[in-house]
PDB file of C-alpha atoms in Angstrom:
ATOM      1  CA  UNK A   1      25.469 -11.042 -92.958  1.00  0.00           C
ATOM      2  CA  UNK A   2      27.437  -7.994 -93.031  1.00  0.00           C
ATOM      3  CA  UNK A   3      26.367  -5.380 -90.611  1.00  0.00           C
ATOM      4  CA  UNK A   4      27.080  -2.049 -89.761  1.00  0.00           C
ATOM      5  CA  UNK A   5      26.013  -1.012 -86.193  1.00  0.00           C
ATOM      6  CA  UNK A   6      25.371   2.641 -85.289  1.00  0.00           C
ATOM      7  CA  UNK A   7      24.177   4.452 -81.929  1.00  0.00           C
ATOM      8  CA  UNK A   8      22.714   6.151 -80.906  1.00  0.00           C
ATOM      9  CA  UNK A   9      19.011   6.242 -82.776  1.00  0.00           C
ATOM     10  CA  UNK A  10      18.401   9.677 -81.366  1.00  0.00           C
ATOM     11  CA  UNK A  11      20.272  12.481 -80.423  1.00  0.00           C
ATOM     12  CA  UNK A  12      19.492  15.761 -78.932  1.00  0.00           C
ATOM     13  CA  UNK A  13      22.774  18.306 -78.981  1.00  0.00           C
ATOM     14  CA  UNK A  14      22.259  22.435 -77.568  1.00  0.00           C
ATOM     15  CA  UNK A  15      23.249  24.459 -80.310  1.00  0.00           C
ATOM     16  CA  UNK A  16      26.970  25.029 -79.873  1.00  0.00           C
ATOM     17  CA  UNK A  17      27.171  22.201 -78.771  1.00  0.00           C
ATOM     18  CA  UNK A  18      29.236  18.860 -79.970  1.00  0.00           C
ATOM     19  CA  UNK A  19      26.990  15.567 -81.438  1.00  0.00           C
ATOM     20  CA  UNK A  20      29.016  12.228 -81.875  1.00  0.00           C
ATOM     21  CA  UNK A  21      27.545   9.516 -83.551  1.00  0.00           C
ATOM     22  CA  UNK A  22      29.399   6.411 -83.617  1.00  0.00           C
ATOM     23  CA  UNK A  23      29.255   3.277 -85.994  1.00  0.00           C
ATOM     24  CA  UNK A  24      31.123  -0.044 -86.003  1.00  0.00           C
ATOM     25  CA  UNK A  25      31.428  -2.877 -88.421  1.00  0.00           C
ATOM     26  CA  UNK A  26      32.057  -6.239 -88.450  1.00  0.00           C
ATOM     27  CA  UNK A  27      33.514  -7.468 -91.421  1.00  0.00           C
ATOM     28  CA  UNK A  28      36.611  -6.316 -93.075  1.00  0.00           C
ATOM     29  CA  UNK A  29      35.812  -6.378 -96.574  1.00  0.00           C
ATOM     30  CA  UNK A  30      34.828  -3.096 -96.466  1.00  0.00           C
ATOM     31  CA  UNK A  31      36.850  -0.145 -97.784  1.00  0.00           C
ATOM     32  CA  UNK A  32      35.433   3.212 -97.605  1.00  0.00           C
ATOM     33  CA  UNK A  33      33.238   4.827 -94.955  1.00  0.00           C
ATOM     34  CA  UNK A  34      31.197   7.658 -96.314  1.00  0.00           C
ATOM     35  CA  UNK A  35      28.041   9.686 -93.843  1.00  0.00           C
ATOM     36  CA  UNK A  36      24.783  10.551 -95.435  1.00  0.00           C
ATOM     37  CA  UNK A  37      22.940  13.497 -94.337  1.00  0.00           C
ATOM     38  CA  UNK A  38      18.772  13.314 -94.941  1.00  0.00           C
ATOM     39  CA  UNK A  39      16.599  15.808 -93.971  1.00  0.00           C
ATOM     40  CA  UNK A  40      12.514  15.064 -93.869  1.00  0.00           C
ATOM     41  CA  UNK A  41      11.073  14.817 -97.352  1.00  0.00           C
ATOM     42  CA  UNK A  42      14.506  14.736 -98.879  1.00  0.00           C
ATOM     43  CA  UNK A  43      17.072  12.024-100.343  1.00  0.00           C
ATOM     44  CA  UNK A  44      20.516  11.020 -98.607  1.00  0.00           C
ATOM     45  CA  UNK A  45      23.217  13.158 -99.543  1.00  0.00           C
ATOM     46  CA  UNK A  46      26.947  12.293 -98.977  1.00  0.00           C
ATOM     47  CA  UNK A  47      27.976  14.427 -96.030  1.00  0.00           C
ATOM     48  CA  UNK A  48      31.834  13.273 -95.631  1.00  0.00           C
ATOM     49  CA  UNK A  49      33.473  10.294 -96.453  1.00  0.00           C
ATOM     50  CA  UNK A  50      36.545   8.520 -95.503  1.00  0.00           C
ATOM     51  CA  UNK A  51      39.365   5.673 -96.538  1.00  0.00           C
ATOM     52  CA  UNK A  52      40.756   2.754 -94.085  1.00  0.00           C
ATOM     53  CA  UNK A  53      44.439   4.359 -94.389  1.00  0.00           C
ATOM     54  CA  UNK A  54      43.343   7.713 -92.991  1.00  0.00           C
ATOM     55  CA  UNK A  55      42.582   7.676 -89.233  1.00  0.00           C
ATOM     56  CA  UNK A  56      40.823  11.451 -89.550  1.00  0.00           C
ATOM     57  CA  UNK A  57      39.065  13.670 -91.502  1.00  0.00           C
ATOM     58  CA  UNK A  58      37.950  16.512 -91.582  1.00  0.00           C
ATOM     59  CA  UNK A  59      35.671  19.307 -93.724  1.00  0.00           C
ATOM     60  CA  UNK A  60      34.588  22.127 -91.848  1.00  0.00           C
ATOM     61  CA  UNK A  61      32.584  21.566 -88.651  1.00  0.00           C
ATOM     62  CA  UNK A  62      32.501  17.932 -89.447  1.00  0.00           C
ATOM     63  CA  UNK A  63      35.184  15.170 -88.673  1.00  0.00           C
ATOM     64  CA  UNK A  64      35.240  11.351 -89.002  1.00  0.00           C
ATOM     65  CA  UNK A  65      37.115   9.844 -86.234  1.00  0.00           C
ATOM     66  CA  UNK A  66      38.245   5.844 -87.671  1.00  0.00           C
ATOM     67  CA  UNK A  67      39.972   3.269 -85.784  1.00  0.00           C
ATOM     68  CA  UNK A  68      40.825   0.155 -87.955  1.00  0.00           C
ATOM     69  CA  UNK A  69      41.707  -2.052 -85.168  1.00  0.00           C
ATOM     70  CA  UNK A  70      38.361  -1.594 -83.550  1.00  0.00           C
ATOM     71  CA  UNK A  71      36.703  -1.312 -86.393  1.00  0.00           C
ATOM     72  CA  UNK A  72      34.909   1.669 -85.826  1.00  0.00           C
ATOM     73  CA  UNK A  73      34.329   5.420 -86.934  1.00  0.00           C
ATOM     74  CA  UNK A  74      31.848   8.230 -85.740  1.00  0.00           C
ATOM     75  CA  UNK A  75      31.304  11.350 -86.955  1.00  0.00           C
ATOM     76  CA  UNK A  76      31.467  14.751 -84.416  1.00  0.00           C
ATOM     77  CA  UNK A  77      29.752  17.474 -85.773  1.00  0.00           C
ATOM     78  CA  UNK A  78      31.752  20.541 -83.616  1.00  0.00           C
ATOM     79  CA  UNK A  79      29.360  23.929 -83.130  1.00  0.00           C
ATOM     80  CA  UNK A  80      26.264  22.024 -83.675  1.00  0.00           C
ATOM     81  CA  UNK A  81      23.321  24.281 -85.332  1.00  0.00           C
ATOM     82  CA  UNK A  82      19.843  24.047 -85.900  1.00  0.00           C
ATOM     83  CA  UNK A  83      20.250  23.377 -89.482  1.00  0.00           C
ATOM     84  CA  UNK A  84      22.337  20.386 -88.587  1.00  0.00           C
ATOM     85  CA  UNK A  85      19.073  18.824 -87.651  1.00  0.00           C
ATOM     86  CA  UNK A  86      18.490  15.815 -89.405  1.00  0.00           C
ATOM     87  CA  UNK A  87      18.965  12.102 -89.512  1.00  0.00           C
ATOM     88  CA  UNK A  88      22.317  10.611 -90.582  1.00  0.00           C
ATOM     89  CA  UNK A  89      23.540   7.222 -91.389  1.00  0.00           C
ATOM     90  CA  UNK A  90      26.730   5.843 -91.943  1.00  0.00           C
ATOM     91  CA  UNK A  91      27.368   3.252 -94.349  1.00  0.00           C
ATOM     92  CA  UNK A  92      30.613   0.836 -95.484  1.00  0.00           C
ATOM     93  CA  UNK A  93      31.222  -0.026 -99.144  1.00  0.00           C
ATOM     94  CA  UNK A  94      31.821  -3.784-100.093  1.00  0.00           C
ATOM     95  CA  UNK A  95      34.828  -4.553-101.739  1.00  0.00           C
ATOM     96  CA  UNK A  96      35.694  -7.853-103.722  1.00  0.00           C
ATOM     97  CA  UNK A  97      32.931 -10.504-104.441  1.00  0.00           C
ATOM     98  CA  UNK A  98      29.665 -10.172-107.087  1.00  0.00           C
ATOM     99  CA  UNK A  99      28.687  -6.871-104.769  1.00  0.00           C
ATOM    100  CA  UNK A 100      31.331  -5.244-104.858  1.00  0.00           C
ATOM    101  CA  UNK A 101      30.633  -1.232-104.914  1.00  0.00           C
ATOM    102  CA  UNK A 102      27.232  -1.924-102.662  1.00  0.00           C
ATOM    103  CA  UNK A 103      26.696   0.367 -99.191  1.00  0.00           C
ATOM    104  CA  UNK A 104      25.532  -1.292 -96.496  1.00  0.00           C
ATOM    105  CA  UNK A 105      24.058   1.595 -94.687  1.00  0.00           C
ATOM    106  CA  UNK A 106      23.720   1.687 -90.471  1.00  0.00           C
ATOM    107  CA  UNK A 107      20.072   2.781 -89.214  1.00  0.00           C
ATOM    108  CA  UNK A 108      20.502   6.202 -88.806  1.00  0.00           C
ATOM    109  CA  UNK A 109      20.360   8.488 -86.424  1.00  0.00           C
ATOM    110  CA  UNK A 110      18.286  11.122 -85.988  1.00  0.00           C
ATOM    111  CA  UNK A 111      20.126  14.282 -84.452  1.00  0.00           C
ATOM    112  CA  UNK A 112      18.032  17.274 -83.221  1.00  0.00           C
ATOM    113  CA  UNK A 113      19.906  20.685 -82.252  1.00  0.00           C
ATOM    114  CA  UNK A 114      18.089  22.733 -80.219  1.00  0.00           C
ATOM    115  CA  UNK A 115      18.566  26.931 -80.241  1.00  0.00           C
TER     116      UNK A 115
ATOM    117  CA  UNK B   1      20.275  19.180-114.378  1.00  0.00           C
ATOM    118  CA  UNK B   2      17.324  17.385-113.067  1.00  0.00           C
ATOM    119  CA  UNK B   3      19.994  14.181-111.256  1.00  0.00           C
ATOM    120  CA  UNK B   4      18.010  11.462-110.269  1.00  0.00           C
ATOM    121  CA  UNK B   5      14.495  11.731-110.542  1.00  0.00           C
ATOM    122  CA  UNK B   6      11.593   9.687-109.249  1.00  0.00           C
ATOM    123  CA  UNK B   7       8.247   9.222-110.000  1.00  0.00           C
ATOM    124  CA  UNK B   8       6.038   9.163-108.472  1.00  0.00           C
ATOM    125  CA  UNK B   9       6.173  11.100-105.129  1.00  0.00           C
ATOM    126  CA  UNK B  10       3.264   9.470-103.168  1.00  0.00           C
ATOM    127  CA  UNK B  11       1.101   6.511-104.306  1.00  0.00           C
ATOM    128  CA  UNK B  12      -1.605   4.564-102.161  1.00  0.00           C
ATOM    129  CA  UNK B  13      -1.974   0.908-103.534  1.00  0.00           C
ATOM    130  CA  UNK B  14      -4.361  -1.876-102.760  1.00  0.00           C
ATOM    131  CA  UNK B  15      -3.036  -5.291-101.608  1.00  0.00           C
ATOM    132  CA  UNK B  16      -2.269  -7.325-104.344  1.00  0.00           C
ATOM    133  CA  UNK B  17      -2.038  -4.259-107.127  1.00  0.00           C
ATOM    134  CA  UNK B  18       0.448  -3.790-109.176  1.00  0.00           C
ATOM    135  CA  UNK B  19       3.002  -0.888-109.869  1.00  0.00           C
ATOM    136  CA  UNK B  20       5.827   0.803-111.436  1.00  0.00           C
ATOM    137  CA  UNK B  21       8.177   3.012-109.732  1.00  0.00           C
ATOM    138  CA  UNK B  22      10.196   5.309-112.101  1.00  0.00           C
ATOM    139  CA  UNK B  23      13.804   6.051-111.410  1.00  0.00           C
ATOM    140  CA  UNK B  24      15.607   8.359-114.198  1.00  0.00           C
ATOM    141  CA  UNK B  25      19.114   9.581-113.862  1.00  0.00           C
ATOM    142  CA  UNK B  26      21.065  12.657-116.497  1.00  0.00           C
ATOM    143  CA  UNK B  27      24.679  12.114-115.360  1.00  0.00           C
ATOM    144  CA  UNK B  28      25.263   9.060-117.843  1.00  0.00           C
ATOM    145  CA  UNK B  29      26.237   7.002-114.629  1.00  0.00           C
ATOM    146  CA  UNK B  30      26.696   3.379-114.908  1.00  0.00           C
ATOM    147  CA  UNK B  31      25.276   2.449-111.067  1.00  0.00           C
ATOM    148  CA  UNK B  32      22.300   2.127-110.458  1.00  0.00           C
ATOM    149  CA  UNK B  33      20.277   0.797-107.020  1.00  0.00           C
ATOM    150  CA  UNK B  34      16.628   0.796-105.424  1.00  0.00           C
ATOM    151  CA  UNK B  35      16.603   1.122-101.436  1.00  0.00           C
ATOM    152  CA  UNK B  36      13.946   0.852 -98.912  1.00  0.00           C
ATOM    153  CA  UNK B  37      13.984   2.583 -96.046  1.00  0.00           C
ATOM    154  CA  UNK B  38      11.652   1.987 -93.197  1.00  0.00           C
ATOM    155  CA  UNK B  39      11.667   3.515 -90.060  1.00  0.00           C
ATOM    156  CA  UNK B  40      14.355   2.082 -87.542  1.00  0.00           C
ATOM    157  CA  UNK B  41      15.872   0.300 -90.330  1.00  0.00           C
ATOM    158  CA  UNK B  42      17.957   2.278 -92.143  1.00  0.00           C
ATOM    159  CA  UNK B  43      18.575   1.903 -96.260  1.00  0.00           C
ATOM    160  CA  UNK B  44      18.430  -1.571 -97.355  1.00  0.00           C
ATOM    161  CA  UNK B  45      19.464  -2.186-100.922  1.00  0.00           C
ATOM    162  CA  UNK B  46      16.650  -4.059-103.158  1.00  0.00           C
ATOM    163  CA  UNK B  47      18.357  -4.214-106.569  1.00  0.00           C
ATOM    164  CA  UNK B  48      21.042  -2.973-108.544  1.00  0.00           C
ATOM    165  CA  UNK B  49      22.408  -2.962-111.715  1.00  0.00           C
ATOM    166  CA  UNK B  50      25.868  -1.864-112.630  1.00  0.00           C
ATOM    167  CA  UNK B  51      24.795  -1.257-116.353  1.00  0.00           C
ATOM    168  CA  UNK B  52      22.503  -1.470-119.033  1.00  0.00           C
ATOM    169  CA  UNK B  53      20.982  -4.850-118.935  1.00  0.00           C
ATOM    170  CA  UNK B  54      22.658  -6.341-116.192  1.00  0.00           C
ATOM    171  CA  UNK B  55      21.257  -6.512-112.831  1.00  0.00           C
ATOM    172  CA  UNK B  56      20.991  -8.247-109.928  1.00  0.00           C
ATOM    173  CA  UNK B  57      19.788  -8.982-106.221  1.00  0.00           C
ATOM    174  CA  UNK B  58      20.602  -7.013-103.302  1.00  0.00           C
ATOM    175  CA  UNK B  59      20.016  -7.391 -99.529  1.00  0.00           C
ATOM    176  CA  UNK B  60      15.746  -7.801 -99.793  1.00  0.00           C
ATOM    177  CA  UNK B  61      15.087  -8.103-103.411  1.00  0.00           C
ATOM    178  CA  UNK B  62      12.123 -10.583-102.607  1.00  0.00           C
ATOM    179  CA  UNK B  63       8.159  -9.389-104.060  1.00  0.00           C
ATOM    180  CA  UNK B  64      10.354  -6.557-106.157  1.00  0.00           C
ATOM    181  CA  UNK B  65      11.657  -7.123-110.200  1.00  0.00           C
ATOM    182  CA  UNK B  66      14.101  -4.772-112.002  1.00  0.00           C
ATOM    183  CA  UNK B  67      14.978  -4.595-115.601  1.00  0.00           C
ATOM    184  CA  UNK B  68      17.994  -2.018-117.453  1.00  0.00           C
ATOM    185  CA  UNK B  69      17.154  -1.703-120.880  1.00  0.00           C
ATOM    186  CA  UNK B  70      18.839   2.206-120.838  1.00  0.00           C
ATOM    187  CA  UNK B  71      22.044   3.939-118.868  1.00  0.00           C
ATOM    188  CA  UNK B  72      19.135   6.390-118.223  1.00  0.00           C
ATOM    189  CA  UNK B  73      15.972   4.428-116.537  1.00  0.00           C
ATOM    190  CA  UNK B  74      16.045   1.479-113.963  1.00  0.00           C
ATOM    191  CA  UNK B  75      12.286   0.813-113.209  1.00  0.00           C
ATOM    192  CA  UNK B  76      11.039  -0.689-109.571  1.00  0.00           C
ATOM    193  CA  UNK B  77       7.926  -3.025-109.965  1.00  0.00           C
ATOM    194  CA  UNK B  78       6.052  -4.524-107.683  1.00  0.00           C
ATOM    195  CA  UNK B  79       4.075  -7.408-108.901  1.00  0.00           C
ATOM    196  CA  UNK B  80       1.525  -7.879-106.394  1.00  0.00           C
ATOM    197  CA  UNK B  81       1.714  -5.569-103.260  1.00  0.00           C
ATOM    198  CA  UNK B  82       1.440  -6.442 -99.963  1.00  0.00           C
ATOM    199  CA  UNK B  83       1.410  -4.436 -96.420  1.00  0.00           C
ATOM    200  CA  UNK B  84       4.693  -5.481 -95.724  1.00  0.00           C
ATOM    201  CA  UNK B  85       5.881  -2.970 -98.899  1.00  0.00           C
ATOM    202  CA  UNK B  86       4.808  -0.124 -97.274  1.00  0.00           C
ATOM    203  CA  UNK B  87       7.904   2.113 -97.433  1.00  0.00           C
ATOM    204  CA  UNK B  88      10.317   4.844 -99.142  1.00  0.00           C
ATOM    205  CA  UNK B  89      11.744   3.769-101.900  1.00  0.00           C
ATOM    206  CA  UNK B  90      15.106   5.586-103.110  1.00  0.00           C
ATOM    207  CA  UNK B  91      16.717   5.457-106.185  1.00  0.00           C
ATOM    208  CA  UNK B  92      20.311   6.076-106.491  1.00  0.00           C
ATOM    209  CA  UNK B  93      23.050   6.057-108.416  1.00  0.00           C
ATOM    210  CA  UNK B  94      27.157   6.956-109.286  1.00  0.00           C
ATOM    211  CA  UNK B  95      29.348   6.654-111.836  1.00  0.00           C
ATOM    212  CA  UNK B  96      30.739   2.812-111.727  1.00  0.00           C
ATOM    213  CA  UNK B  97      29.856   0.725-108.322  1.00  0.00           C
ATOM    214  CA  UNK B  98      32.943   2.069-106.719  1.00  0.00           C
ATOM    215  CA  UNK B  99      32.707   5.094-107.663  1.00  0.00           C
ATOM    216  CA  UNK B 100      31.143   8.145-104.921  1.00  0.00           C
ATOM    217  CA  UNK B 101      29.371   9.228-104.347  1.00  0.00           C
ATOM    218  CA  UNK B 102      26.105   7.559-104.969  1.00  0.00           C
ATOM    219  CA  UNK B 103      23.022  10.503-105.971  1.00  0.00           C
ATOM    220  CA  UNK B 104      20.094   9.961-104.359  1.00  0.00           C
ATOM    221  CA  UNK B 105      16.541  11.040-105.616  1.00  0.00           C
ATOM    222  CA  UNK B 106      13.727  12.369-103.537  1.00  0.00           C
ATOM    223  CA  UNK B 107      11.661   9.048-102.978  1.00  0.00           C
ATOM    224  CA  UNK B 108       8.785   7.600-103.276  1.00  0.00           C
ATOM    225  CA  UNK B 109       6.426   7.531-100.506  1.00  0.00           C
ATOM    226  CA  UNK B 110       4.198   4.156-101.103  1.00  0.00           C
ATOM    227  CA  UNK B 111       1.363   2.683 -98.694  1.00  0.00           C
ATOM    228  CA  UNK B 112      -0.170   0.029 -99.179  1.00  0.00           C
ATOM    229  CA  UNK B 113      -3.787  -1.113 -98.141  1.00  0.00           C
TER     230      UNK B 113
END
């Protein structure tokens, strides 16, 4: 079964503050990394994405941090704000085999920036 | 341009009913996929289909069917509901399979009794 693994489940940052979410996989078929943002009531939506050949990226306050050895990448969300509140999973897309294209998505984690 | 829309928002079912969830997409994509998300559990993918009239199983496709007769619609049905179903239900979908990223609807918020 491939898995991806991400911690923590909650998170509570001050505003200004930094919030690191981390996620690691365990199978290497995988071969692009993208973040969801949800808030309540609402539908992911891709928040920033990232390659295997890139070991940064970054769009504004947020960055994805990926280490291929280690198989892992978390997302830092610099001058965290209210409106950053929400929950946010990270996800791996299969490549090769009959599902290739499919997410497998990590639990989430629900981040809550207080003013 | 409405994206992905779902239908319906909210629906309370007995165990053992029977229902339809609508999933309708405007961006001519070719990718379509139901999810269930419960909480503590992330997105787990139920079906997909990667065009018209081909689909198949994802990671708990079990008590769910799927059918692609249009690029536009990609119906959810649930053939006899149990507790276990409870959940919200996303519809996605993208381009081509590899293609990002994938548009989510709104979901559909289902108990059931």
């Amino acid at each position: 079964q491939q898995q991806v693994k991400q911690s923590p489940q909650s998170l509570i940052v001050q505003k200004g503050g930094i919030s690191i979410i981390n996620c690691a996989y365990e199978n290497t078929a995988f071969d692009y990394f993208p973040w969801y943002q949800q808030f309540p009531g609402k539908g992911p939506a891709l928040l920033i994405a990232i390659r295997p050949d890139v070991s940064e990226k970054k769009e504004g306050r947020f960055t994805i941090s990926f280490n291929k050895s280690a198989k892992q990448f978390s997302l830092h969300i610099m001058d965290s704000q209210p409106g950053d509140s929400a929950t946010y999973f990270c996800a791996a897309r299969i490549v090769g085999g009959g599902s290739q294209g499919n997410l497998i998505f990590g639990k989430g984690t629900k981040l809550s920036v207080k003013p | 341009n409405a994206g992905v829309t779902q239908t319906p928002k909210f629906q309370v079912l007995k165990t053992g009913q029977s229902m339809t969830l609508q999933c309708a997409q405007d961006m001519n994509h070719e990718y379509m996929s139901w999810y269930r998300q419960d909480p503590g559990m992330g997105l787990r993918l139920i079906h997909y289909s990667v065009g018209a009239g081909i689909t198949d199983q994802g990671e708990v496709p079990n008590g769910y069917n799927v059918s692609r007769s249009t690029t536009e619609d990609f119906p959810l049905r649930l053939l006899s509901a149990a507790p276990s179903q409870t959940s919200v239900y996303f519809c996605a979908s993208s381009y081509r399979a590899r293609h990002q990223p994938q548009h989510f609807g709104d979901g559909t918020r289902l108990s059931i009794l």
